[in-house]
Amino acid sequence: MIDYFALALGHGLMAVALLRLFFRPDLEVDPLLRDLADEADRKRREATQAARHSRRQGADG
């Protein structure tokens, strides 16, 4: 009887640990991918601002 209890307790604690690891909010976030996405957004905004500025300069001149 005690063997079943020890087996169930050990497996239960491992299941709890795995569930806690699985439901962590930072588990699905890769910092490198987030940095790459931020850099792409920044470049896109800069390109848009530069294009807008050059169009204004061309229309004024």
JSON list of C-alpha atoms in Angstrom, two decimals:
[
{"chain": "A", "resi": 1, "resn": "MET", "atom": "CA", "xyz": [0.00, 0.00, 0.00]},
{"chain": "A", "resi": 2, "resn": "ILE", "atom": "CA", "xyz": [2.78, 2.44, 0.87]},
{"chain": "A", "resi": 3, "resn": "ASP", "atom": "CA", "xyz": [4.47, 1.70, -2.48]},
{"chain": "A", "resi": 4, "resn": "TYR", "atom": "CA", "xyz": [1.38, 2.87, -4.37]},
{"chain": "A", "resi": 5, "resn": "PHE", "atom": "CA", "xyz": [1.20, 5.99, -2.25]},
{"chain": "A", "resi": 6, "resn": "ALA", "atom": "CA", "xyz": [4.86, 6.83, -2.85]},
{"chain": "A", "resi": 7, "resn": "LEU", "atom": "CA", "xyz": [4.49, 6.19, -6.56]},
{"chain": "A", "resi": 8, "resn": "ALA", "atom": "CA", "xyz": [1.36, 8.34, -6.80]},
{"chain": "A", "resi": 9, "resn": "LEU", "atom": "CA", "xyz": [2.90, 11.13, -4.73]},
{"chain": "A", "resi": 10, "resn": "GLY", "atom": "CA", "xyz": [6.06, 11.24, -6.84]},
{"chain": "A", "resi": 11, "resn": "HIS", "atom": "CA", "xyz": [4.17, 11.23, -10.13]},
{"chain": "A", "resi": 12, "resn": "GLY", "atom": "CA", "xyz": [1.66, 13.76, -8.83]},
{"chain": "A", "resi": 13, "resn": "LEU", "atom": "CA", "xyz": [4.39, 16.18, -7.83]},
{"chain": "A", "resi": 14, "resn": "MET", "atom": "CA", "xyz": [6.09, 15.78, -11.21]},
{"chain": "A", "resi": 15, "resn": "ALA", "atom": "CA", "xyz": [2.77, 16.46, -12.94]},
{"chain": "A", "resi": 16, "resn": "VAL", "atom": "CA", "xyz": [2.27, 19.62, -10.88]},
{"chain": "A", "resi": 17, "resn": "ALA", "atom": "CA", "xyz": [5.80, 20.79, -11.72]},
{"chain": "A", "resi": 18, "resn": "LEU", "atom": "CA", "xyz": [5.25, 20.16, -15.44]},
{"chain": "A", "resi": 19, "resn": "LEU", "atom": "CA", "xyz": [1.92, 21.99, -15.41]},
{"chain": "A", "resi": 20, "resn": "ARG", "atom": "CA", "xyz": [3.47, 24.97, -13.67]},
{"chain": "A", "resi": 21, "resn": "LEU", "atom": "CA", "xyz": [6.27, 25.05, -16.25]},
{"chain": "A", "resi": 22, "resn": "PHE", "atom": "CA", "xyz": [3.82, 24.63, -19.12]},
{"chain": "A", "resi": 23, "resn": "PHE", "atom": "CA", "xyz": [1.60, 27.54, -18.08]},
{"chain": "A", "resi": 24, "resn": "ARG", "atom": "CA", "xyz": [4.38, 30.07, -17.51]},
{"chain": "A", "resi": 25, "resn": "PRO", "atom": "CA", "xyz": [3.66, 33.28, -19.45]},
{"chain": "A", "resi": 26, "resn": "ASP", "atom": "CA", "xyz": [7.23, 33.68, -20.70]},
{"chain": "A", "resi": 27, "resn": "LEU", "atom": "CA", "xyz": [7.40, 30.14, -22.08]},
{"chain": "A", "resi": 28, "resn": "GLU", "atom": "CA", "xyz": [6.15, 31.14, -25.54]},
{"chain": "A", "resi": 29, "resn": "VAL", "atom": "CA", "xyz": [8.22, 34.32, -25.88]},
{"chain": "A", "resi": 30, "resn": "ASP", "atom": "CA", "xyz": [11.60, 34.17, -27.56]},
{"chain": "A", "resi": 31, "resn": "PRO", "atom": "CA", "xyz": [13.57, 37.33, -26.72]},
{"chain": "A", "resi": 32, "resn": "LEU", "atom": "CA", "xyz": [15.51, 37.18, -29.99]},
{"chain": "A", "resi": 33, "resn": "LEU", "atom": "CA", "xyz": [12.33, 37.04, -32.07]},
{"chain": "A", "resi": 34, "resn": "ARG", "atom": "CA", "xyz": [10.86, 39.92, -30.08]},
{"chain": "A", "resi": 35, "resn": "ASP", "atom": "CA", "xyz": [14.02, 41.99, -30.70]},
{"chain": "A", "resi": 36, "resn": "LEU", "atom": "CA", "xyz": [13.91, 41.19, -34.41]},
{"chain": "A", "resi": 37, "resn": "ALA", "atom": "CA", "xyz": [10.25, 42.20, -34.63]},
{"chain": "A", "resi": 38, "resn": "ASP", "atom": "CA", "xyz": [10.93, 45.46, -32.79]},
{"chain": "A", "resi": 39, "resn": "GLU", "atom": "CA", "xyz": [13.83, 46.24, -35.13]},
{"chain": "A", "resi": 40, "resn": "ALA", "atom": "CA", "xyz": [11.69, 45.50, -38.20]},
{"chain": "A", "resi": 41, "resn": "ASP", "atom": "CA", "xyz": [8.94, 47.80, -36.90]},
{"chain": "A", "resi": 42, "resn": "ARG", "atom": "CA", "xyz": [11.47, 50.56, -36.23]},
{"chain": "A", "resi": 43, "resn": "LYS", "atom": "CA", "xyz": [12.95, 50.24, -39.72]},
{"chain": "A", "resi": 44, "resn": "ARG", "atom": "CA", "xyz": [9.49, 50.26, -41.27]},
{"chain": "A", "resi": 45, "resn": "ARG", "atom": "CA", "xyz": [8.58, 53.45, -39.40]},
{"chain": "A", "resi": 46, "resn": "GLU", "atom": "CA", "xyz": [11.87, 55.10, -40.36]},
{"chain": "A", "resi": 47, "resn": "ALA", "atom": "CA", "xyz": [11.41, 54.14, -43.99]},
{"chain": "A", "resi": 48, "resn": "THR", "atom": "CA", "xyz": [7.88, 55.52, -43.96]},
{"chain": "A", "resi": 49, "resn": "GLN", "atom": "CA", "xyz": [9.01, 58.77, -42.35]},
{"chain": "A", "resi": 50, "resn": "ALA", "atom": "CA", "xyz": [11.95, 59.09, -44.76]},
{"chain": "A", "resi": 51, "resn": "ALA", "atom": "CA", "xyz": [9.72, 58.46, -47.77]},
{"chain": "A", "resi": 52, "resn": "ARG", "atom": "CA", "xyz": [7.20, 61.00, -46.53]},
{"chain": "A", "resi": 53, "resn": "HIS", "atom": "CA", "xyz": [9.95, 63.54, -45.95]},
{"chain": "A", "resi": 54, "resn": "SER", "atom": "CA", "xyz": [11.46, 63.01, -49.42]},
{"chain": "A", "resi": 55, "resn": "ARG", "atom": "CA", "xyz": [8.05, 63.37, -51.05]},
{"chain": "A", "resi": 56, "resn": "ARG", "atom": "CA", "xyz": [7.54, 66.65, -49.23]},
{"chain": "A", "resi": 57, "resn": "GLN", "atom": "CA", "xyz": [10.96, 67.89, -50.28]},
{"chain": "A", "resi": 58, "resn": "GLY", "atom": "CA", "xyz": [10.27, 66.92, -53.90]},
{"chain": "A", "resi": 59, "resn": "ALA", "atom": "CA", "xyz": [6.88, 68.66, -53.91]},
{"chain": "A", "resi": 60, "resn": "ASP", "atom": "CA", "xyz": [8.29, 71.83, -52.33]},
{"chain": "A", "resi": 61, "resn": "GLY", "atom": "CA", "xyz": [11.29, 72.10, -54.61]}
]
